[in-house]
Short mmCIF file of C-alpha atoms in Angstrom, two decimals:
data_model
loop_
_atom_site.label_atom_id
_atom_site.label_comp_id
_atom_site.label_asym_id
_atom_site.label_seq_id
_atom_site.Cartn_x
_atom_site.Cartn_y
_atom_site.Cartn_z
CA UNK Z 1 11.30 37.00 -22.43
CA UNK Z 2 8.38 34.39 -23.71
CA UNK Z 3 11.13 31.86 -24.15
CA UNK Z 4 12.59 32.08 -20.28
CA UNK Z 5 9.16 31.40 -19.38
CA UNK Z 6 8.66 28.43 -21.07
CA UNK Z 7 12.09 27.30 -20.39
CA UNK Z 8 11.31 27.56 -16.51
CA UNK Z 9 8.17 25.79 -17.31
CA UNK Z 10 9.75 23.09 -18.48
CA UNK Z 11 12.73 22.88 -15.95
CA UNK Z 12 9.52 22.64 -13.36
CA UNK Z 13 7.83 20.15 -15.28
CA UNK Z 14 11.02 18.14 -15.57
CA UNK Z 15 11.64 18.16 -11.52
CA UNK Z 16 7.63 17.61 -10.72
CA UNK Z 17 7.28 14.90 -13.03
CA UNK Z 18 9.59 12.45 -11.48
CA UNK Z 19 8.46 12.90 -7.97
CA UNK Z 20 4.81 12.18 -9.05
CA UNK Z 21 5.98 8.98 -11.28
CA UNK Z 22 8.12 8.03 -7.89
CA UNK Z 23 5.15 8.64 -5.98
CA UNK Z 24 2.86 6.07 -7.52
CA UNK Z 25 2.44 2.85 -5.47
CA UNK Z 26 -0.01 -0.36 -5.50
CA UNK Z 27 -1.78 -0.10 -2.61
CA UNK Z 28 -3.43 -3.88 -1.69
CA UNK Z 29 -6.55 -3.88 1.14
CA UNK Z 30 -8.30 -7.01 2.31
CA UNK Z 31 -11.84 -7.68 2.53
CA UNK Z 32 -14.23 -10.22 3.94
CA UNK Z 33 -18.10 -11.20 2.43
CA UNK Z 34 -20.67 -12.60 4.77
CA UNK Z 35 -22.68 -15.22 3.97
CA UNK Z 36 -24.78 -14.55 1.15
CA UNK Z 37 -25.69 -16.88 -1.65
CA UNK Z 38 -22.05 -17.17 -1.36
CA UNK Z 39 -19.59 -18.98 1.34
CA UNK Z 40 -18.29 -16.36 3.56
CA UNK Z 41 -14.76 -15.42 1.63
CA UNK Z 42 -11.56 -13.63 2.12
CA UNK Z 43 -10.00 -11.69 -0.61
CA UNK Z 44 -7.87 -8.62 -1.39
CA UNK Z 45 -7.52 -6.29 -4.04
CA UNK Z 46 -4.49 -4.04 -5.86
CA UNK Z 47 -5.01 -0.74 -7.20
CA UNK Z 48 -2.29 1.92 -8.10
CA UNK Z 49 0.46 2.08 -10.33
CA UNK Z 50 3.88 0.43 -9.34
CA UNK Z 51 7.20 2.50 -8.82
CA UNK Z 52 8.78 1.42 -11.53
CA UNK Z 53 5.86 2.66 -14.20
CA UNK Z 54 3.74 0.65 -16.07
CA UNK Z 55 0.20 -0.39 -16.52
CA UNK Z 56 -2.06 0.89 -13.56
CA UNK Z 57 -3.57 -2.09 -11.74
CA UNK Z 58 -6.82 -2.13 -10.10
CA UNK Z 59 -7.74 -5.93 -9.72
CA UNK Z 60 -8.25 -8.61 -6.71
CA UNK Z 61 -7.61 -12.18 -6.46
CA UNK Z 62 -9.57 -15.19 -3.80
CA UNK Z 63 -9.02 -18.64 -3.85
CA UNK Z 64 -12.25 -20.91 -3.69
CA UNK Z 65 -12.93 -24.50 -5.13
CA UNK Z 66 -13.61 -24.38 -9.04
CA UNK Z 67 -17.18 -26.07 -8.24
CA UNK Z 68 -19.25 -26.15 -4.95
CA UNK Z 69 -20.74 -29.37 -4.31
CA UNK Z 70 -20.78 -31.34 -1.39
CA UNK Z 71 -17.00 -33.11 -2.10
CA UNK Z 72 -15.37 -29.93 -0.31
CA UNK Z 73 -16.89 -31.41 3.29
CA UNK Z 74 -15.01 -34.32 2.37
CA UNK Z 75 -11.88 -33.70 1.44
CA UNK Z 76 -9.35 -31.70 -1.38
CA UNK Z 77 -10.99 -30.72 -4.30
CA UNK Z 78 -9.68 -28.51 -7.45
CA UNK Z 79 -9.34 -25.11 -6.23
CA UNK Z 80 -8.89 -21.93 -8.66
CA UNK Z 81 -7.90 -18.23 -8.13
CA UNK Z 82 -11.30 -15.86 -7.89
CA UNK Z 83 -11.65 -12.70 -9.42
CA UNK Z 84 -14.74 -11.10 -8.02
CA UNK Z 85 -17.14 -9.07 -9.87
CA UNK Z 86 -16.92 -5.15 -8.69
CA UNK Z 87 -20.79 -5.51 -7.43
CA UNK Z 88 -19.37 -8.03 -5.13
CA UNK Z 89 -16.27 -6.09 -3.79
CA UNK Z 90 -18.65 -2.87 -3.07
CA UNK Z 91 -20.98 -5.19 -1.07
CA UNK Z 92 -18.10 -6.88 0.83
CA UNK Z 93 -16.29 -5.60 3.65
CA UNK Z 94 -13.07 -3.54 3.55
CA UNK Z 95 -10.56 -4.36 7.05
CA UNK Z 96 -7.16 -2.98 6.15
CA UNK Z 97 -4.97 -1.41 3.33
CA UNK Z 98 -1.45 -1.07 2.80
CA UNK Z 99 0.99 0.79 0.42
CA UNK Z 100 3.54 -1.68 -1.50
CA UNK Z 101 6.86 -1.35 -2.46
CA UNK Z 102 7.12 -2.99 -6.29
CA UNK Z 103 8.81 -5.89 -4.68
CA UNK Z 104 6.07 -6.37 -2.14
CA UNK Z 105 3.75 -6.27 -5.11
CA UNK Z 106 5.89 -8.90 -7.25
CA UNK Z 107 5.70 -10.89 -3.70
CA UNK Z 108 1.96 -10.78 -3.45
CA UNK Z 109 1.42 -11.88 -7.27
CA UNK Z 110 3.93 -14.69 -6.45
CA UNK Z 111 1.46 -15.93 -4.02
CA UNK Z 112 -1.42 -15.78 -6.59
CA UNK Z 113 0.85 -17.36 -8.98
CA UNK Z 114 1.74 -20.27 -6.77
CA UNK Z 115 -2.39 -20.79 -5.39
CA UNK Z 116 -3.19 -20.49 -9.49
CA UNK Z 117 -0.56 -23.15 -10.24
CA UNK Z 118 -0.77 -25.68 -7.61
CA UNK Z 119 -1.20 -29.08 -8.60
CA UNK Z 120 -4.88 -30.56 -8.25
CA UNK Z 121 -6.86 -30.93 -6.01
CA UNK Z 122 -5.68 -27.87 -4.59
CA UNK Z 123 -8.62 -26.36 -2.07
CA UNK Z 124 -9.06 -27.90 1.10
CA UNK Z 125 -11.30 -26.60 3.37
CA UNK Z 126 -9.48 -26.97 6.34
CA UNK Z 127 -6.36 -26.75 5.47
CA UNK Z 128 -6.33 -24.96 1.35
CA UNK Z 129 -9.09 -21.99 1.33
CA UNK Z 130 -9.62 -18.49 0.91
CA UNK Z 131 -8.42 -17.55 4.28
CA UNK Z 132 -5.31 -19.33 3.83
CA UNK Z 133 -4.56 -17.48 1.00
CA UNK Z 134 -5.18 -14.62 2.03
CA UNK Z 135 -3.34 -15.21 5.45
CA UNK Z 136 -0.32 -16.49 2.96
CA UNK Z 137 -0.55 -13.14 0.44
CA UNK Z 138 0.04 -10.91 3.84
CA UNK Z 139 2.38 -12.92 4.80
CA UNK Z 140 4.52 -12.77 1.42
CA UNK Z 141 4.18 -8.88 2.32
CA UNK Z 142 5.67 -8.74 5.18
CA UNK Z 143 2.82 -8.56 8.27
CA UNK Z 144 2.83 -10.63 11.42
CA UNK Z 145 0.76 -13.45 10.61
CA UNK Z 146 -0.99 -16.52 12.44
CA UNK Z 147 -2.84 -18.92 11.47
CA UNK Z 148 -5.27 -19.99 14.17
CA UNK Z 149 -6.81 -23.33 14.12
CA UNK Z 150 -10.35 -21.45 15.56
CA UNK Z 151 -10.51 -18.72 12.71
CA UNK Z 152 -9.65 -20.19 9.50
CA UNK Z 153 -12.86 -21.03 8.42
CA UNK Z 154 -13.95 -17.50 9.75
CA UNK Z 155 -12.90 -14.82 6.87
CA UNK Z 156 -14.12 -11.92 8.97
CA UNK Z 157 -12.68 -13.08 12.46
CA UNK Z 158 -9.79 -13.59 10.99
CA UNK Z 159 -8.86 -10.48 9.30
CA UNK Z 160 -10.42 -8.92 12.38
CA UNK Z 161 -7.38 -10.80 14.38
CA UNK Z 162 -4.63 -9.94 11.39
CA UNK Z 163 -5.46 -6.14 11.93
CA UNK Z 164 -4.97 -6.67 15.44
CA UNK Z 165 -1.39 -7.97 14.87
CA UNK Z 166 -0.74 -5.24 12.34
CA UNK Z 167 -1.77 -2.03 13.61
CA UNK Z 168 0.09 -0.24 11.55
CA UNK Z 169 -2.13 -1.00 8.86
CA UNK Z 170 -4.75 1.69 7.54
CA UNK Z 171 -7.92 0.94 8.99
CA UNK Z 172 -10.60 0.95 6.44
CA UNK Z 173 -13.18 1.61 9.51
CA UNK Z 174 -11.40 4.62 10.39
CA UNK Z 175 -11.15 5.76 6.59
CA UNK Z 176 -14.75 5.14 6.07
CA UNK Z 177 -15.88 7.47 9.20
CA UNK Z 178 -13.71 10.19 7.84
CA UNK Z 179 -15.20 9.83 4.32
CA UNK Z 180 -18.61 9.50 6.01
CA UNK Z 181 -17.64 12.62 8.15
CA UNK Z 182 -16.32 14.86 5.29
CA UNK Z 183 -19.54 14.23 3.06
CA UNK Z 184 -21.95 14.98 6.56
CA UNK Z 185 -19.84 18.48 6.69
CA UNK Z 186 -20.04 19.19 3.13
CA UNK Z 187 -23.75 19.18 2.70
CA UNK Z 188 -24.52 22.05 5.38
CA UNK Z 189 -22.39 24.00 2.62
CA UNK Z 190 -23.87 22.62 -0.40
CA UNK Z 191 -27.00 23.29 0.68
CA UNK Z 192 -26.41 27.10 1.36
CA UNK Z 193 -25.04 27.29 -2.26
CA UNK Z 194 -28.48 25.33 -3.73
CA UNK Z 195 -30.40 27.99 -1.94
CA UNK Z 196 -28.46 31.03 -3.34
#
């Protein structure tokens, strides 16, 4: 009898496990930073676990010039790929997420691979920077993308305007409110317990 228990458990366990390995997905969303000590910047980051398996992944890649000085109102200068500290992601600002498919993910690292390999000089503020890369990364993914003369010094406006061409997109706005929402009806309750 024991052993046609376990034996079911295990014939469970066999058909649950691959639908949560098959379930597992990068997911990429991409943020803005206001001016700070800092130029305004555009970046995105990838967290999750792709399809196929592997090593989880919970990174995020700008592109910004390897030294700000003057030369960058001027003209190209050497440009590198920016991995921002997590004290800097949690105080930027979070426009849109998506769920990739492992080749959209292989895609989007293609695009940091090409921006990390470029020959130098390789930022250009007009024409080479963060929102570019960005703008390029989505791209490689599949949105609707444009690159505006008007916004591509302007990382917020212009992920603003991406969103707008890709509603299908999860708002982080949206998934913020219904965080914020869930914690504001949760308290009423936790409260009632403290008092017990």
């Amino acid at each position: 009898m024991m052993f046609r228990w376990i034996l079911r458990g295990c014939a469970a366990l066999a058909l649950w496990l691959p639908v949560q390995m098959a379930s597992a997905q990068v997911v990429v969303t991409f943020y803005s930073h206001d001016l700070d000590d800092h130029f305004p910047h555009a970046f995105f980051t990838l967290e999750g676990t792709p399809e196929a398996g592997g090593v989880p992944v919970d990174t995020n890649y700008g592109f910004t010039a390897k030294t700000i000085t003057p030369a960058i109102l001027f003209g190209s200068v050497a440009g590198r790929i920016d991995i921002a500290k997590p004290g800097y992601v949690a105080h930027s600002k979070p426009h849109f997420s998506m769920t990739l498919t492992d080749a959209q993910y292989a895609a989007i690292l293609g695009v940091v691979d090409k921006w990390r390999d470029a020959p130098s000089p390789s930022y250009n503020m007009n024409t080479a920077n963060c929102v570019f890369f960005v703008g390029e990364a989505a791209q490689a993914i599949g949105l609707d993308v444009a690159f505006p003369k008007k916004l591509m010094k302007k990382p917020r406006s212009y992920l603003e305007q991406l969103h707008q061409l890709n509603p299908q997109v999860t708002d982080m706005r949206m998934v913020g409110r219904q965080k914020d929402k869930r914690d504001d009806d949760a308290k009423p309750a936790e409260t009632a317990v403290a008092a017990n």
